CSV table of C-alpha atoms in Angstrom, one decimal:
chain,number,residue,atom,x,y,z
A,1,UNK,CA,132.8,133.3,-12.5
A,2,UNK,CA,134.8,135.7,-10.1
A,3,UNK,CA,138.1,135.0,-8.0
A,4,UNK,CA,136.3,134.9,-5.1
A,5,UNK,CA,133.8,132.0,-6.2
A,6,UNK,CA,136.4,130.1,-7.9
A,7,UNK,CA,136.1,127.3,-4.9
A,8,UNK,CA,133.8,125.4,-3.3
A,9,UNK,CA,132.2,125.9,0.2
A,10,UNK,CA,132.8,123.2,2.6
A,11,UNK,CA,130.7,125.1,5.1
A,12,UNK,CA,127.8,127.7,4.9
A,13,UNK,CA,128.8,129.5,7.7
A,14,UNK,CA,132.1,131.4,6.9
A,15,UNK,CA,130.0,133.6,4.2
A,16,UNK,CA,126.9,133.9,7.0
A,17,UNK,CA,129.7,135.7,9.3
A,18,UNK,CA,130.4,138.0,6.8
A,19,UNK,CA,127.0,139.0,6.4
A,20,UNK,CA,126.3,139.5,10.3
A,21,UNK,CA,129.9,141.5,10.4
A,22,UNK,CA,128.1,143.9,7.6
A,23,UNK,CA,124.7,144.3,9.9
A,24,UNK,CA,126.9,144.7,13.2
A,25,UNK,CA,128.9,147.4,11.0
A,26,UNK,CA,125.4,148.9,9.9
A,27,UNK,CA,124.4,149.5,13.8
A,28,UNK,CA,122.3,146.5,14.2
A,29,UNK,CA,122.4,145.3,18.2
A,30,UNK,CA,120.6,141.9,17.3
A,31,UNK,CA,121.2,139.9,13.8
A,32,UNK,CA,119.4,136.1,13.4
A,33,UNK,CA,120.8,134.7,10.3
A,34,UNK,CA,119.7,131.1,8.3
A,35,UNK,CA,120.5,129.4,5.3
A,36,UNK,CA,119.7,126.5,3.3
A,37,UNK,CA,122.4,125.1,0.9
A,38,UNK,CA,125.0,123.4,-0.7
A,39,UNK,CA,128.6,122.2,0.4
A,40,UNK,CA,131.6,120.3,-0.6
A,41,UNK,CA,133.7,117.8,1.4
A,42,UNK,CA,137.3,117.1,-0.1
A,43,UNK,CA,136.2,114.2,-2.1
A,44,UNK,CA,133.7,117.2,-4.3
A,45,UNK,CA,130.8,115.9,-2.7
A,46,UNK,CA,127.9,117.3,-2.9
A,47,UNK,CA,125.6,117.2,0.6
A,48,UNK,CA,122.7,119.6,1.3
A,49,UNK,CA,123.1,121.6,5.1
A,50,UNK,CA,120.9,124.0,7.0
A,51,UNK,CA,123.3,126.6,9.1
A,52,UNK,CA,122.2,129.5,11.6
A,53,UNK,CA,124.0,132.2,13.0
A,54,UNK,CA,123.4,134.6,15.9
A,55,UNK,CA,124.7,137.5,17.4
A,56,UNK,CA,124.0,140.5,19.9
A,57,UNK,CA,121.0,140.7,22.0
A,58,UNK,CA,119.5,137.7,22.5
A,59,UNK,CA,115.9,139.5,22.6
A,60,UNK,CA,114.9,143.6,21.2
A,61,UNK,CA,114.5,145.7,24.2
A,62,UNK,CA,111.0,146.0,25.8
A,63,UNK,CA,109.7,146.9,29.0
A,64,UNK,CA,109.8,143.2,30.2
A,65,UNK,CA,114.2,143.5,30.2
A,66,UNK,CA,114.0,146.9,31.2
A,67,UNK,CA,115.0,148.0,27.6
A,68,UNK,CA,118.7,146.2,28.6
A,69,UNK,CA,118.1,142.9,27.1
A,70,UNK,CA,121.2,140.3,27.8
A,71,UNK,CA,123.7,139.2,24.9
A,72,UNK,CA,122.6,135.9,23.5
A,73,UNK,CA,124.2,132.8,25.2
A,74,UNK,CA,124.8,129.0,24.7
A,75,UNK,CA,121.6,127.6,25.9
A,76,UNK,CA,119.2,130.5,24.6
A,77,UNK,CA,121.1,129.8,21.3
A,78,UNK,CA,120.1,125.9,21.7
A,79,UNK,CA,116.5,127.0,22.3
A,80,UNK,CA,115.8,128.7,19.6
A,81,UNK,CA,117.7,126.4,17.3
A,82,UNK,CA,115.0,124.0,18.7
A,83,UNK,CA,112.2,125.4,18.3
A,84,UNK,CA,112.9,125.6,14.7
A,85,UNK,CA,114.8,121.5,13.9
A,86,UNK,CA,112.6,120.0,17.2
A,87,UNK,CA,114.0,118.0,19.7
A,88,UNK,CA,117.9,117.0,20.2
A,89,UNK,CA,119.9,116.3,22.3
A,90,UNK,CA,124.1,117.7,23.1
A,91,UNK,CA,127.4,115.9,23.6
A,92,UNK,CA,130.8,117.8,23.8
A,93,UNK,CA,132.3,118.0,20.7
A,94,UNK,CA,135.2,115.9,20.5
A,95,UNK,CA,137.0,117.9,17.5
A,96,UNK,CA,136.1,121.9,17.8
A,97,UNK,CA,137.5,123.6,14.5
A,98,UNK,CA,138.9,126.7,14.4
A,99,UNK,CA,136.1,128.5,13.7
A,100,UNK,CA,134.6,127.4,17.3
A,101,UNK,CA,135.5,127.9,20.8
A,102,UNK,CA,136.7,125.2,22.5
A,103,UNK,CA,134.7,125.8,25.7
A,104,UNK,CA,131.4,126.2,24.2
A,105,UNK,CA,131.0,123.6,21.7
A,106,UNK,CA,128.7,120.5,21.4
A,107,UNK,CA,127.5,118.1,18.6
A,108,UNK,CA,123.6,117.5,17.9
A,109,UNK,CA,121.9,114.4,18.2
A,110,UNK,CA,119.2,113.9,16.7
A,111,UNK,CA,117.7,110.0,17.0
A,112,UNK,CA,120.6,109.0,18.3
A,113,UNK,CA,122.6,110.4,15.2
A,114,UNK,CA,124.9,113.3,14.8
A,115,UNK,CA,123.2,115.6,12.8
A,116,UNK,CA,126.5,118.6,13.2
A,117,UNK,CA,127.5,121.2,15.7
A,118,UNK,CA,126.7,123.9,17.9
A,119,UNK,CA,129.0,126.4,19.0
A,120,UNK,CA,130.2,130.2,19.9
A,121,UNK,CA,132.2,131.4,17.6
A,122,UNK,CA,136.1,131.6,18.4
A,123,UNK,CA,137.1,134.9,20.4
A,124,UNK,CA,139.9,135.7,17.5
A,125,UNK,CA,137.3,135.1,15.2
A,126,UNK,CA,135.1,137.7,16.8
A,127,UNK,CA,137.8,140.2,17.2
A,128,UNK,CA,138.7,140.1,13.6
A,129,UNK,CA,135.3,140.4,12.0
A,130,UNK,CA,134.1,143.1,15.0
A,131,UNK,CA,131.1,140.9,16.1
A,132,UNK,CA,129.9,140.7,19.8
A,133,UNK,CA,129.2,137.0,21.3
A,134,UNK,CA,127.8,135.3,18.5
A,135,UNK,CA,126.8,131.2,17.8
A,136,UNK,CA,126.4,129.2,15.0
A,137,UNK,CA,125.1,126.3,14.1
A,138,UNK,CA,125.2,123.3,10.7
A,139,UNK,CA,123.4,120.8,10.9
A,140,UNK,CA,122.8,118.1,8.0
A,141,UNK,CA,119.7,118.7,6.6
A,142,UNK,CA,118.9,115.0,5.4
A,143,UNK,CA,119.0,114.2,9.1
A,144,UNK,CA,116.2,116.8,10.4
A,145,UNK,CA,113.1,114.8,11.2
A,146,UNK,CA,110.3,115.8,8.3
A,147,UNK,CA,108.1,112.4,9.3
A,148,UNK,CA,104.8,112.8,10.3
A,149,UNK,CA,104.1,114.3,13.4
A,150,UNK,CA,101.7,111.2,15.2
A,151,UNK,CA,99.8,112.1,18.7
A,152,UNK,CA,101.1,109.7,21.4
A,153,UNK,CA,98.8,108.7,24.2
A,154,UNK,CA,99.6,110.6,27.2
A,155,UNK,CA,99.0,109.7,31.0
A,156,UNK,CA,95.4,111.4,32.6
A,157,UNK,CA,97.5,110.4,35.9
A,158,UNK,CA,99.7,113.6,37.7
A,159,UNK,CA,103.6,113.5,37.5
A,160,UNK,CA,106.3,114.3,39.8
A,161,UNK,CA,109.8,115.0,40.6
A,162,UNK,CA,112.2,115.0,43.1
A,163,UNK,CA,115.6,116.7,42.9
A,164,UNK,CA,119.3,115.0,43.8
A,165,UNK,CA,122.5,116.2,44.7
A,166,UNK,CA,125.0,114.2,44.0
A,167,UNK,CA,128.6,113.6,44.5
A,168,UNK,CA,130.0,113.2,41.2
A,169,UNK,CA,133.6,112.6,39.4
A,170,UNK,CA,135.1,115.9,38.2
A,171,UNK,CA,135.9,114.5,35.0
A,172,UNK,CA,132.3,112.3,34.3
A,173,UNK,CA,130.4,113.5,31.1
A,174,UNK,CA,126.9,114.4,32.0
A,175,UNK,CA,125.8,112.8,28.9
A,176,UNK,CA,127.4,109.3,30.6
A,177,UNK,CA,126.1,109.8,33.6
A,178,UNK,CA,122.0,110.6,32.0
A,179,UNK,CA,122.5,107.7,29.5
A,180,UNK,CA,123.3,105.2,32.6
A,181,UNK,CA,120.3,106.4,34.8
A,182,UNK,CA,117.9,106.0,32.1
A,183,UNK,CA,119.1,103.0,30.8
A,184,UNK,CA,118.8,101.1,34.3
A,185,UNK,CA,115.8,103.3,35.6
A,186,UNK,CA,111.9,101.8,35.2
A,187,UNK,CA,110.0,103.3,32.8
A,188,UNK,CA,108.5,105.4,34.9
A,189,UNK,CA,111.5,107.9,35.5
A,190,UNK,CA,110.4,109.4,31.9
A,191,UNK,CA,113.2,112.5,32.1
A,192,UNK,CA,116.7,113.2,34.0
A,193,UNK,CA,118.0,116.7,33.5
A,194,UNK,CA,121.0,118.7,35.1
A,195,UNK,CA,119.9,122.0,37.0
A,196,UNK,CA,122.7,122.7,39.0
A,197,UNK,CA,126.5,122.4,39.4
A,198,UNK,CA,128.7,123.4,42.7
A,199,UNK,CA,132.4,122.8,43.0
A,200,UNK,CA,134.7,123.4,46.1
A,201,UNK,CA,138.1,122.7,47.1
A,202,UNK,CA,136.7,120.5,50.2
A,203,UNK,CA,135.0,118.3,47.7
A,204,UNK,CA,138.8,117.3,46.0
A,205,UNK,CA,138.0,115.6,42.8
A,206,UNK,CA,134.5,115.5,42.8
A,207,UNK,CA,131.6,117.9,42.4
A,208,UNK,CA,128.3,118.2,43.3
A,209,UNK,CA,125.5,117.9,40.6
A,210,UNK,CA,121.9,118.5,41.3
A,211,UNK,CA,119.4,115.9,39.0
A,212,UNK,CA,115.4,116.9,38.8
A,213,UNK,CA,114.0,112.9,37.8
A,214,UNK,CA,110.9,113.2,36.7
A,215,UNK,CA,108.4,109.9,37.3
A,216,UNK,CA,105.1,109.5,35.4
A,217,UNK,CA,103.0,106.2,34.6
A,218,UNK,CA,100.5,105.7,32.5
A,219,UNK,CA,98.2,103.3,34.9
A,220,UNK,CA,98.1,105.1,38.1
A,221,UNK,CA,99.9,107.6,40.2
A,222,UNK,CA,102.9,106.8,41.8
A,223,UNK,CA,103.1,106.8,45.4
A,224,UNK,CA,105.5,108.0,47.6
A,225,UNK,CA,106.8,104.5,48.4
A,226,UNK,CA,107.2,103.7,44.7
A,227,UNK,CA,109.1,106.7,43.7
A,228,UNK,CA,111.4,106.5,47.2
A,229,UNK,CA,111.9,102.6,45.8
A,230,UNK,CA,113.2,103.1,42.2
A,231,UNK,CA,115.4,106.1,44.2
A,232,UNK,CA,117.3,104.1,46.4
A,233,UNK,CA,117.8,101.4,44.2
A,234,UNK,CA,119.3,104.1,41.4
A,235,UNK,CA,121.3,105.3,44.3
A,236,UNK,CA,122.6,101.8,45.0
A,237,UNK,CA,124.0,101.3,41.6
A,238,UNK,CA,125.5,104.5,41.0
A,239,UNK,CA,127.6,103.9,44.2
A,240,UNK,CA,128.4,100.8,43.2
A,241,UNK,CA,129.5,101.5,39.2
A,242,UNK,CA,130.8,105.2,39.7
A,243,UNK,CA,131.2,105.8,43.5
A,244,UNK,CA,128.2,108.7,43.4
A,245,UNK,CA,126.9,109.3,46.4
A,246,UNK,CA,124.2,111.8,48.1
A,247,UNK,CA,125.7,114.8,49.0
């Protein structure tokens, strides 16, 4: 209709960066965009995508941040984006765009599929359009889970967790190292997440990573021996496959 609709969008999110630039422009501290819409690969396919956008304050200012709330960042941004999609799960992205910054950029996974991308947006980009730290996010909207939401049985037994620091390769992928422990853990390690990261010259070209494993079973709670069993033996094999070791 107009020179500027005379092509189509392969992404939502170019135009949703315009609109945040005009709020930013308008004084707004805090702008939380979505869309839902069309776009075009370079075959003129047609596919249907979900993007959202965020910049500014990651919260409005209350008494609880001391009316100083701090600028959004990469893991708030994931929080929110899942508390709207539900549960995923984050693996670098191989091929960041220009769009993104190649420091903080990671695809979704949703059942084991990837769904799109997370990211900040590129410094330049932010410089041109005058936007503080901002993230967006595409996702493909056929991939988001609309099933029925079933109850699952859940244990009446107590969980627990212990915490490891490891000594871990430099250059080793989280997401390698957590698809490894809970592929050759028991059942009853039911979650492996990362809390903490420390690197030092003395450590040369490994760093230490701190694991909380969390063990649950449905039948009975798990005794100290147990949980000290399934340890060691996890130990064992990470030494042996990756040379990991306690700290």
């Amino acid at each position: 209709i107009t020179s500027e609709l005379n092509t189509l969008r392969p992404s939502l999110l170019p135009n949703m960066l315009n609109a945040l630039s005009q709020n930013i422009k308008f004084g707004k501290k805090r702008v939380a965009l979505f869309e839902v819409g069309s776009v075009f690969n370079a075959s003129r396919t047609e596919s249907k995508r979900i993007g959202f956008v965020f910049s500014g304050d990651e919260a409005l200012a209350d008494i609880t941040n001391h009316g100083k709330p701090t600028s959004i960042d990469f893991f708030a941004f994931a929080r929110k984006i899942q508390s709207v999609v539900g549960s995923f799960t984050l693996n670098p992205l191989k091929t960041p765009n220009g769009l993104c910054s190649p420091y903080e950029a990671a695809e979704v996974i949703i059942d084991g599929v990837c769904a799109g991308y997370m990211a900040r947006v590129n410094v330049q980009v932010e410089k041109e359009l005058d936007l503080p730290k901002t993230y967006v996010c595409e996702l493909d909207f056929d991939a988001l889970n609309n099933a029925r939401k079933c109850a699952k049985e859940y244990s009446k037994f107590p969980s627990t967790s212990r915490d490891l620091s490891l000594m871990v390769p430099s250059a080793m992928q989280y997401s390698e190292l957590e698809a490894y422990i809970l592929e050759i853990a028991p059942v009853e390690l039911v979650k492996c997440s990362a809390i903490d990261i420390y690197k030092h010259e003395n450590f040369g070209d490994k760093m230490s990573l701190t694991l909380k494993l969390q063990f649950h079973a449905m039948d009975r709670t798990l005794e100290e021996e147990s949980i000290a069993s399934i340890i060691e033996t996890l130990l064992a094999k990470l030494a042996q496959n990756f040379g990991i070791t306690l700290r």
